[in-house]
Amino acid sequence: MKRIVSVSLGSSRRDHKVRLELLGETLEIQRIGTDGDIRKAVELIRQLDGQVDAFGMGGTDLFLVAGRRRYVLRASLPLARAARKTPIVDGSGLKNTLERRVVRQLAREGVIDFPRSRVLVTVAVDRFGMAEALAETGCQLILGDLIFALGIPVPLRSLDALERLARVIAPIATRLPLSVLYPTGEKQEQTVPKFGKFFAWADVIAGDWHYIRRHMPPALPGKVILTNTVTPEDVALLRQRGVRMLVTTTPELEGRSFGTNVMEAVLVALSGRRPDELGPADYERMLDALNFRPRIEQLQTSPA
């Protein structure tokens, strides 16, 4: 049996464990939250290092991406360096492959009429593959990196604008504490409505679930949410707020859509190779073999 563990800076209340078979292998997949405690996360990785087949790094990113440039979040380095024997990934490999596939599939199958849709991506440097694929669809696009990561209510309307901004801001932002850039610990369970005009503008709200949840308004009638890492409680919350459809880029496993860091760790464990030995073509081949399908769920029995 292969064991995959995601050590997350997120809330421990979202912990989950499943056992399943993929490609003839039995896998145990576990998510362990450390409630924003970086030291606890580092110690847990050190304790499990060499005893599990792959780690996912949850509740943070190691890399932010804009165009062809990749920026390292310095505050995440202690987590990455704590694993000396077991490979550790932050999900960026799947964000660059699986999430592009999902957007193209949704467009191809007519699940979402992107050319007639207004799409808000909460933080595109966290989801650059998704953002690029969305831009290809011809939708009206707002990239909310300044809004949701830094609290500056200025929308970006193109990938070029994002790349130019990243060259200036990313070297500074990547030195900030993780708690400034991303909801960790208890903040993942709290919603403080903010930036309502951007939510209201959008037909489709895409990106990391915790960025979406952190500031979403009390009502989201008729909206489509394109995200991942949702629990049954999150789905109930979206249904209550009037969301029409939920799409998660990672598949549903026993009622839970795990994060991209978890699913990338699954692929690394199945491959038997180190992450630096795997490229986009390798991930694409494994995704084809696994036939991963996005979770598409209609949340309203009648139009919201």
Tab-separated table of C-alpha atoms in Angstrom:
chain	number	residue	atom	x	y	z
A	1	MET	CA	0.000	0.000	0.000
A	2	LYS	CA	1.186	3.511	-0.795
A	3	ARG	CA	0.587	6.273	1.725
A	4	ILE	CA	0.144	9.914	0.739
A	5	VAL	CA	-0.063	12.638	3.393
A	6	SER	CA	-0.911	16.286	2.859
A	7	VAL	CA	0.459	18.412	5.686
A	8	SER	CA	-1.566	21.610	5.597
A	9	LEU	CA	-1.357	24.973	7.309
A	10	GLY	CA	-5.149	24.999	7.130
A	11	SER	CA	-7.707	24.145	9.776
A	12	SER	CA	-7.508	20.692	11.378
A	13	ARG	CA	-11.315	20.628	11.269
A	14	ARG	CA	-11.017	19.871	7.547
A	15	ASP	CA	-8.939	16.707	8.036
A	16	HIS	CA	-9.925	13.668	6.004
A	17	LYS	CA	-8.650	10.187	5.135
A	18	VAL	CA	-9.643	7.807	2.342
A	19	ARG	CA	-8.422	4.477	0.992
A	20	LEU	CA	-8.894	3.588	-2.669
A	21	GLU	CA	-7.391	1.705	-5.584
A	22	LEU	CA	-5.864	3.424	-8.608
A	23	LEU	CA	-3.954	1.742	-11.430
A	24	GLY	CA	-3.858	-1.494	-9.443
A	25	GLU	CA	-2.344	0.156	-6.357
A	26	THR	CA	-3.997	0.563	-2.958
A	27	LEU	CA	-3.579	4.126	-1.705
A	28	GLU	CA	-4.211	5.685	1.676
A	29	ILE	CA	-4.644	9.441	1.313
A	30	GLN	CA	-4.694	11.648	4.398
A	31	ARG	CA	-4.909	15.375	4.979
A	32	ILE	CA	-3.584	16.709	8.323
A	33	GLY	CA	-4.140	20.360	9.198
A	34	THR	CA	-1.884	22.259	11.601
A	35	ASP	CA	-4.095	25.336	12.163
A	36	GLY	CA	-1.576	27.787	10.721
A	37	ASP	CA	1.322	26.542	12.858
A	38	ILE	CA	4.361	26.365	10.529
A	39	ARG	CA	6.591	24.831	13.212
A	40	LYS	CA	4.073	22.061	13.825
A	41	ALA	CA	3.829	21.397	10.082
A	42	VAL	CA	7.611	21.209	9.734
A	43	GLU	CA	7.888	18.833	12.686
A	44	LEU	CA	5.135	16.586	11.315
A	45	ILE	CA	6.874	16.367	7.937
A	46	ARG	CA	10.142	15.486	9.671
A	47	GLN	CA	8.427	12.765	11.715
A	48	LEU	CA	6.811	11.154	8.681
A	49	ASP	CA	9.737	11.650	6.304
A	50	GLY	CA	10.743	8.312	4.815
A	51	GLN	CA	7.634	6.592	6.215
A	52	VAL	CA	5.204	7.774	3.522
A	53	ASP	CA	5.434	7.659	-0.270
A	54	ALA	CA	4.678	11.322	-1.034
A	55	PHE	CA	3.823	14.542	0.767
A	56	GLY	CA	1.464	17.264	-0.342
A	57	MET	CA	2.115	20.777	0.962
A	58	GLY	CA	-1.293	22.244	1.783
A	59	GLY	CA	-2.503	25.667	2.849
A	60	THR	CA	0.292	27.373	0.946
A	61	ASP	CA	2.219	27.363	-2.325
A	62	LEU	CA	5.918	26.931	-2.878
A	63	PHE	CA	5.728	28.599	-6.280
A	64	LEU	CA	3.698	31.467	-7.751
A	65	VAL	CA	3.594	31.618	-11.546
A	66	ALA	CA	3.055	34.454	-13.993
A	67	GLY	CA	3.883	33.861	-17.641
A	68	ARG	CA	7.200	32.068	-17.925
A	69	ARG	CA	8.413	33.240	-14.528
A	70	ARG	CA	8.136	31.249	-11.332
A	71	TYR	CA	8.529	32.942	-7.958
A	72	VAL	CA	9.418	31.101	-4.731
A	73	LEU	CA	7.497	31.882	-1.537
A	74	ARG	CA	10.258	32.104	1.035
A	75	ALA	CA	7.983	31.340	3.977
A	76	SER	CA	7.123	27.953	2.421
A	77	LEU	CA	10.739	26.822	2.064
A	78	PRO	CA	11.001	25.366	5.612
A	79	LEU	CA	8.149	22.952	4.787
A	80	ALA	CA	9.715	21.882	1.506
A	81	ARG	CA	13.135	21.427	3.089
A	82	ALA	CA	11.778	19.396	6.023
A	83	ALA	CA	11.285	16.401	3.697
A	84	ARG	CA	14.716	14.866	3.064
A	85	LYS	CA	13.675	11.379	1.889
A	86	THR	CA	10.024	11.565	0.804
A	87	PRO	CA	9.119	13.690	-2.239
A	88	ILE	CA	6.976	16.742	-1.470
A	89	VAL	CA	4.840	18.776	-3.918
A	90	ASP	CA	2.681	21.889	-3.654
A	91	GLY	CA	0.226	21.102	-6.468
A	92	SER	CA	1.764	23.408	-9.083
A	93	GLY	CA	2.329	20.483	-11.473
A	94	LEU	CA	-1.387	19.705	-11.565
A	95	LYS	CA	-2.397	23.338	-11.647
A	96	ASN	CA	-0.407	23.556	-14.864
A	97	THR	CA	-1.945	20.425	-16.416
A	98	LEU	CA	-5.172	19.133	-14.861
A	99	GLU	CA	-6.734	22.558	-14.398
A	100	ARG	CA	-6.058	23.529	-18.005
A	101	ARG	CA	-7.670	20.240	-19.105
A	102	VAL	CA	-10.735	20.862	-16.987
A	103	VAL	CA	-11.360	24.358	-18.382
A	104	ARG	CA	-10.952	23.108	-21.949
A	105	GLN	CA	-13.262	20.174	-21.241
A	106	LEU	CA	-15.936	22.451	-19.758
A	107	ALA	CA	-15.731	24.641	-22.871
A	108	ARG	CA	-15.678	21.720	-25.318
A	109	GLU	CA	-18.648	19.965	-23.721
A	110	GLY	CA	-20.673	23.162	-23.347
A	111	VAL	CA	-20.933	22.877	-19.570
A	112	ILE	CA	-20.094	26.585	-19.323
A	113	ASP	CA	-20.654	29.046	-22.170
A	114	PHE	CA	-17.411	30.889	-21.601
A	115	PRO	CA	-17.587	33.346	-24.537
A	116	ARG	CA	-20.799	34.739	-23.005
A	117	SER	CA	-19.532	34.597	-19.420
A	118	ARG	CA	-17.792	36.995	-17.083
A	119	VAL	CA	-15.159	35.135	-15.064
A	120	LEU	CA	-13.434	36.231	-11.855
A	121	VAL	CA	-10.215	34.396	-10.972
A	122	THR	CA	-9.483	35.229	-7.351
A	123	VAL	CA	-5.676	34.872	-7.502
A	124	ALA	CA	-4.211	33.950	-10.883
A	125	VAL	CA	-0.566	33.533	-9.815
A	126	ASP	CA	-1.874	30.631	-7.718
A	127	ARG	CA	-3.804	29.243	-10.684
A	128	PHE	CA	-1.929	30.433	-13.767
A	129	GLY	CA	-2.693	27.329	-15.848
A	130	MET	CA	-6.402	27.791	-15.173
A	131	ALA	CA	-6.194	31.520	-15.896
A	132	GLU	CA	-4.425	30.938	-19.226
A	133	ALA	CA	-6.978	28.331	-20.275
A	134	LEU	CA	-9.834	30.665	-19.310
A	135	ALA	CA	-8.302	33.489	-21.351
A	136	GLU	CA	-8.243	31.136	-24.356
A	137	THR	CA	-12.028	30.667	-24.136
A	138	GLY	CA	-12.788	34.289	-24.992
A	139	CYS	CA	-14.565	35.042	-21.721
A	140	GLN	CA	-14.533	38.454	-20.058
A	141	LEU	CA	-11.864	38.041	-17.413
A	142	ILE	CA	-10.926	39.736	-14.162
A	143	LEU	CA	-7.818	38.583	-12.317
A	144	GLY	CA	-8.179	39.440	-8.648
A	145	ASP	CA	-4.584	39.094	-7.464
A	146	LEU	CA	-4.352	42.599	-6.042
A	147	ILE	CA	-7.865	42.327	-4.622
A	148	PHE	CA	-7.815	38.967	-2.856
A	149	ALA	CA	-4.133	38.486	-2.020
A	150	LEU	CA	-3.210	42.060	-1.078
A	151	GLY	CA	-6.566	43.707	-0.330
A	152	ILE	CA	-6.188	46.365	-3.032
A	153	PRO	CA	-9.517	46.665	-4.940
A	154	VAL	CA	-7.952	47.056	-8.402
A	155	PRO	CA	-8.893	44.436	-11.025
A	156	LEU	CA	-6.479	43.175	-13.670
A	157	ARG	CA	-8.053	42.407	-17.037
A	158	SER	CA	-5.330	40.544	-18.918
A	159	LEU	CA	-2.527	38.059	-18.389
A	160	ASP	CA	-0.080	40.616	-19.768
A	161	ALA	CA	-1.081	43.045	-17.022
A	162	LEU	CA	-0.585	40.293	-14.451
A	163	GLU	CA	2.893	39.458	-15.757
A	164	ARG	CA	3.960	43.106	-15.691
A	165	LEU	CA	2.642	43.533	-12.172
A	166	ALA	CA	4.279	40.310	-10.976
A	167	ARG	CA	7.713	41.465	-12.098
A	168	VAL	CA	7.377	44.451	-9.748
A	169	ILE	CA	5.389	43.057	-6.818
A	170	ALA	CA	6.278	39.348	-6.659
A	171	PRO	CA	9.852	39.856	-5.371
A	172	ILE	CA	8.354	41.781	-2.436
A	173	ALA	CA	5.210	39.677	-1.906
A	174	THR	CA	7.149	36.421	-1.786
A	175	ARG	CA	8.975	37.696	1.310
A	176	LEU	CA	5.748	38.326	3.253
A	177	PRO	CA	4.423	35.971	5.950
A	178	LEU	CA	2.027	33.349	4.600
A	179	SER	CA	-0.759	34.619	6.874
A	180	VAL	CA	-0.707	37.928	4.983
A	181	LEU	CA	-1.122	36.304	1.577
A	182	TYR	CA	-3.443	33.365	2.256
A	183	PRO	CA	-6.154	32.340	4.752
A	184	THR	CA	-4.609	29.807	7.122
A	185	GLY	CA	-5.802	28.124	10.321
A	186	GLU	CA	-9.052	29.514	11.711
A	187	LYS	CA	-9.366	32.021	8.861
A	188	GLN	CA	-10.326	29.097	6.610
A	189	GLU	CA	-13.507	28.692	8.669
A	190	GLN	CA	-14.423	32.390	8.709
A	191	THR	CA	-16.144	34.468	6.036
A	192	VAL	CA	-15.863	38.247	6.055
A	193	PRO	CA	-17.917	39.610	3.104
A	194	LYS	CA	-15.830	42.033	1.074
A	195	PHE	CA	-15.280	43.104	-2.538
A	196	GLY	CA	-18.944	42.352	-3.270
A	197	LYS	CA	-19.026	44.242	-6.575
A	198	PHE	CA	-16.522	41.824	-8.099
A	199	PHE	CA	-18.506	38.775	-6.996
A	200	ALA	CA	-21.677	40.409	-8.328
A	201	TRP	CA	-20.034	41.167	-11.693
A	202	ALA	CA	-18.995	37.567	-12.317
A	203	ASP	CA	-21.016	34.681	-13.748
A	204	VAL	CA	-18.190	32.266	-12.900
A	205	ILE	CA	-15.996	32.588	-9.802
A	206	ALA	CA	-12.807	30.542	-10.138
A	207	GLY	CA	-9.754	29.811	-8.042
A	208	ASP	CA	-8.686	28.539	-4.666
A	209	TRP	CA	-11.641	27.727	-2.435
A	210	HIS	CA	-10.270	29.536	0.608
A	211	TYR	CA	-9.800	32.777	-1.304
A	212	ILE	CA	-13.394	32.471	-2.535
A	213	ARG	CA	-14.892	31.585	0.840
A	214	ARG	CA	-12.939	34.201	2.787
A	215	HIS	CA	-14.796	37.171	1.289
A	216	MET	CA	-17.845	35.815	-0.551
A	217	PRO	CA	-21.146	37.664	-0.009
A	218	PRO	CA	-24.216	36.195	1.747
A	219	ALA	CA	-25.926	35.561	-1.614
A	220	LEU	CA	-24.467	34.211	-4.857
A	221	PRO	CA	-27.608	33.565	-6.910
A	222	GLY	CA	-27.057	31.700	-10.164
A	223	LYS	CA	-23.257	31.737	-9.926
A	224	VAL	CA	-20.906	28.959	-11.043
A	225	ILE	CA	-18.002	28.144	-8.712
A	226	LEU	CA	-14.895	26.553	-10.271
A	227	THR	CA	-12.564	25.451	-7.488
A	228	ASN	CA	-11.382	22.459	-5.429
A	229	THR	CA	-10.803	21.320	-1.815
A	230	VAL	CA	-14.455	21.484	-0.812
A	231	THR	CA	-16.036	19.489	2.012
A	232	PRO	CA	-19.723	18.486	2.285
A	233	GLU	CA	-20.173	21.474	4.610
A	234	ASP	CA	-18.744	23.797	1.956
A	235	VAL	CA	-21.125	22.397	-0.645
A	236	ALA	CA	-24.077	22.956	1.699
A	237	LEU	CA	-22.906	26.542	2.237
A	238	LEU	CA	-22.763	27.204	-1.507
A	239	ARG	CA	-26.206	25.679	-2.015
A	240	GLN	CA	-27.606	27.862	0.759
A	241	ARG	CA	-26.170	30.973	-0.879
A	242	GLY	CA	-27.823	30.216	-4.201
A	243	VAL	CA	-24.869	28.976	-6.238
A	244	ARG	CA	-26.178	27.249	-9.364
A	245	MET	CA	-23.322	24.887	-10.146
A	246	LEU	CA	-20.138	23.666	-8.496
A	247	VAL	CA	-17.199	22.354	-10.518
A	248	THR	CA	-14.118	20.984	-8.783
A	249	THR	CA	-11.007	20.340	-10.843
A	250	THR	CA	-10.061	17.352	-8.697
A	251	PRO	CA	-12.444	14.381	-8.499
A	252	GLU	CA	-14.726	13.670	-5.552
A	253	LEU	CA	-13.356	11.014	-3.188
A	254	GLU	CA	-15.847	9.865	-0.549
A	255	GLY	CA	-17.636	13.204	-0.456
A	256	ARG	CA	-14.502	15.340	-0.519
A	257	SER	CA	-12.598	17.068	-3.298
A	258	PHE	CA	-8.967	17.090	-2.226
A	259	GLY	CA	-6.517	19.846	-3.128
A	260	THR	CA	-4.207	19.767	-6.117
A	261	ASN	CA	-1.257	19.230	-3.778
A	262	VAL	CA	-2.822	15.951	-2.619
A	263	MET	CA	-3.620	14.696	-6.094
A	264	GLU	CA	-0.188	15.649	-7.413
A	265	ALA	CA	1.341	13.693	-4.527
A	266	VAL	CA	-0.837	10.734	-5.593
A	267	LEU	CA	0.589	10.897	-9.121
A	268	VAL	CA	4.149	11.170	-7.816
A	269	ALA	CA	3.628	8.132	-5.574
A	270	LEU	CA	2.121	6.113	-8.425
A	271	SER	CA	4.965	7.062	-10.768
A	272	GLY	CA	7.685	5.954	-8.365
A	273	ARG	CA	9.756	8.940	-9.523
A	274	ARG	CA	10.895	12.213	-7.988
A	275	PRO	CA	8.871	15.331	-8.829
A	276	ASP	CA	11.820	16.910	-10.649
A	277	GLU	CA	11.844	13.901	-12.969
A	278	LEU	CA	8.239	14.521	-14.030
A	279	GLY	CA	7.173	17.052	-16.650
A	280	PRO	CA	3.791	18.148	-18.022
A	281	ALA	CA	3.758	15.283	-20.553
A	282	ASP	CA	4.226	12.737	-17.741
A	283	TYR	CA	1.338	14.204	-15.767
A	284	GLU	CA	-0.813	14.256	-18.898
A	285	ARG	CA	-0.145	10.540	-19.533
A	286	MET	CA	-1.041	9.609	-15.961
A	287	LEU	CA	-4.178	11.740	-16.046
A	288	ASP	CA	-5.221	9.952	-19.253
A	289	ALA	CA	-4.607	6.561	-17.623
A	290	LEU	CA	-6.571	7.514	-14.505
A	291	ASN	CA	-9.372	9.159	-16.509
A	292	PHE	CA	-9.816	11.819	-13.849
A	293	ARG	CA	-13.061	13.703	-14.390
A	294	PRO	CA	-14.027	16.979	-12.753
A	295	ARG	CA	-16.856	16.955	-10.268
A	296	ILE	CA	-19.823	18.814	-11.774
A	297	GLU	CA	-22.742	19.273	-9.416
A	298	GLN	CA	-25.958	21.225	-9.926
A	299	LEU	CA	-26.758	22.755	-6.552
A	300	GLN	CA	-30.251	24.123	-7.167
A	301	THR	CA	-33.322	22.038	-7.997
A	302	SER	CA	-34.786	25.074	-9.735
A	303	PRO	CA	-33.086	28.136	-11.251
A	304	ALA	CA	-31.622	30.338	-8.527
